[in-house]
CSV table of C-alpha atoms in Angstrom, one decimal:
chain,number,residue,atom,x,y,z
A,1,ASN,CA,111.1,104.1,193.4
A,2,LEU,CA,107.6,105.9,193.6
A,3,GLU,CA,105.2,105.1,190.0
A,4,HIS,CA,102.5,107.7,191.3
A,5,LYS,CA,103.4,111.2,192.8
A,6,THR,CA,102.3,111.8,196.2
A,7,ARG,CA,99.8,114.5,196.9
A,8,MET,CA,99.3,116.7,200.2
A,9,VAL,CA,95.7,118.1,201.2
A,10,ALA,CA,95.5,120.0,203.9
A,11,LEU,CA,91.5,119.6,204.7
A,12,ASP,CA,90.9,122.5,207.1
A,13,GLU,CA,91.8,124.8,204.1
A,14,TYR,CA,88.2,122.9,202.2
A,15,GLY,CA,86.0,123.5,205.3
A,16,ILE,CA,86.6,119.7,205.9
A,17,ASN,CA,84.9,119.5,209.3
A,18,SER,CA,82.9,116.1,209.8
A,19,TYR,CA,82.6,113.2,208.7
A,20,ALA,CA,80.1,113.7,206.6
A,21,THR,CA,82.1,116.4,204.4
A,22,LEU,CA,85.4,114.0,204.9
A,23,TYR,CA,83.4,111.4,202.8
A,24,GLY,CA,81.9,113.9,200.2
A,25,PHE,CA,85.3,115.6,199.5
A,26,ILE,CA,86.9,112.1,199.2
A,27,ALA,CA,84.1,110.6,197.7
A,28,GLY,CA,84.9,113.6,195.2
A,29,MET,CA,88.5,112.6,194.8
A,30,CYS,CA,88.3,109.1,193.6
A,31,ALA,CA,85.4,110.5,191.1
A,32,GLY,CA,87.4,113.4,189.3
A,33,ASN,CA,90.5,111.1,189.4
A,34,TYR,CA,90.2,107.4,188.0
A,35,ASP,CA,93.7,106.7,189.0
A,36,ILE,CA,93.6,107.4,193.1
A,37,THR,CA,94.4,104.2,194.4
A,38,ASP,CA,95.3,105.3,198.2
A,39,ILE,CA,93.8,107.7,200.7
A,40,PHE,CA,95.4,108.5,203.7
A,41,VAL,CA,93.5,109.9,206.6
A,42,ASP,CA,95.5,111.4,209.6
A,43,SER,CA,93.6,112.2,212.8
A,44,THR,CA,90.3,111.6,211.6
A,45,LEU,CA,88.9,111.8,215.2
A,46,LYS,CA,90.1,115.9,214.9
A,47,ILE,CA,87.8,116.3,211.8
A,48,GLY,CA,84.4,114.5,212.9
A,49,GLY,CA,84.4,114.2,216.7
A,50,ASP,CA,85.2,111.4,219.2
A,51,ASP,CA,81.4,110.0,218.1
A,52,LEU,CA,82.6,106.2,217.4
A,53,GLU,CA,79.0,105.4,215.9
A,54,LYS,CA,79.6,107.9,213.3
A,55,LEU,CA,82.9,106.6,212.3
A,56,ALA,CA,81.6,103.4,211.8
A,57,ASP,CA,79.0,105.0,209.5
A,58,LEU,CA,81.9,107.0,206.9
A,59,VAL,CA,83.8,103.9,207.5
A,60,GLU,CA,81.0,101.4,206.3
A,61,LYS,CA,80.2,104.4,203.6
A,62,LEU,CA,84.5,104.8,202.0
A,63,ALA,CA,84.6,101.4,202.5
A,64,LYS,CA,82.4,101.4,198.8
A,65,LEU,CA,84.4,103.3,197.1
A,66,GLU,CA,87.7,101.7,194.8
A,67,ALA,CA,90.3,103.5,196.2
A,68,ASN,CA,92.2,102.0,199.5
A,69,ILE,CA,91.7,104.5,202.7
A,70,THR,CA,93.7,104.8,206.0
A,71,LEU,CA,92.2,106.4,208.4
A,72,SER,CA,93.7,106.9,211.4
A,73,VAL,CA,92.3,107.1,214.6
A,74,SER,CA,93.6,107.5,217.8
A,75,ALA,CA,91.3,104.8,220.6
A,76,ASP,CA,91.2,102.1,221.8
A,77,LYS,CA,90.6,99.3,219.4
A,78,ALA,CA,87.9,97.3,221.6
A,79,ASP,CA,86.2,101.0,221.8
A,80,ILE,CA,85.8,100.6,217.9
A,81,PRO,CA,81.9,99.5,217.1
A,82,ALA,CA,81.9,95.4,216.0
A,83,ARG,CA,80.5,96.3,212.9
A,84,VAL,CA,83.9,98.0,211.6
A,85,ALA,CA,86.1,96.5,214.3
A,86,ASP,CA,86.9,94.0,212.0
A,87,LEU,CA,88.5,97.0,209.5
A,88,ALA,CA,90.7,97.9,212.6
A,89,GLN,CA,94.5,97.7,213.1
A,90,GLU,CA,96.0,98.2,216.1
A,91,ILE,CA,100.5,100.0,215.5
């Protein structure tokens, strides 16, 4: 039994096409909905691009938000910048 409703958002419908706009969108969702506990973003590199340093910048900003945020990233863990590598999990 799920206690919370799950919502799917198609980011391309909102013009989310960079890490900056993705952060703003997620931060806005968290600010406007105090009950959000978990966020899953699929195909993160398709949204923001292949620059893993910019991805690391995003991860550091998202870590400051009050939600559990999971980003799906198709990259080798060895390629993830060291400053956020401890957050990466291989599946």
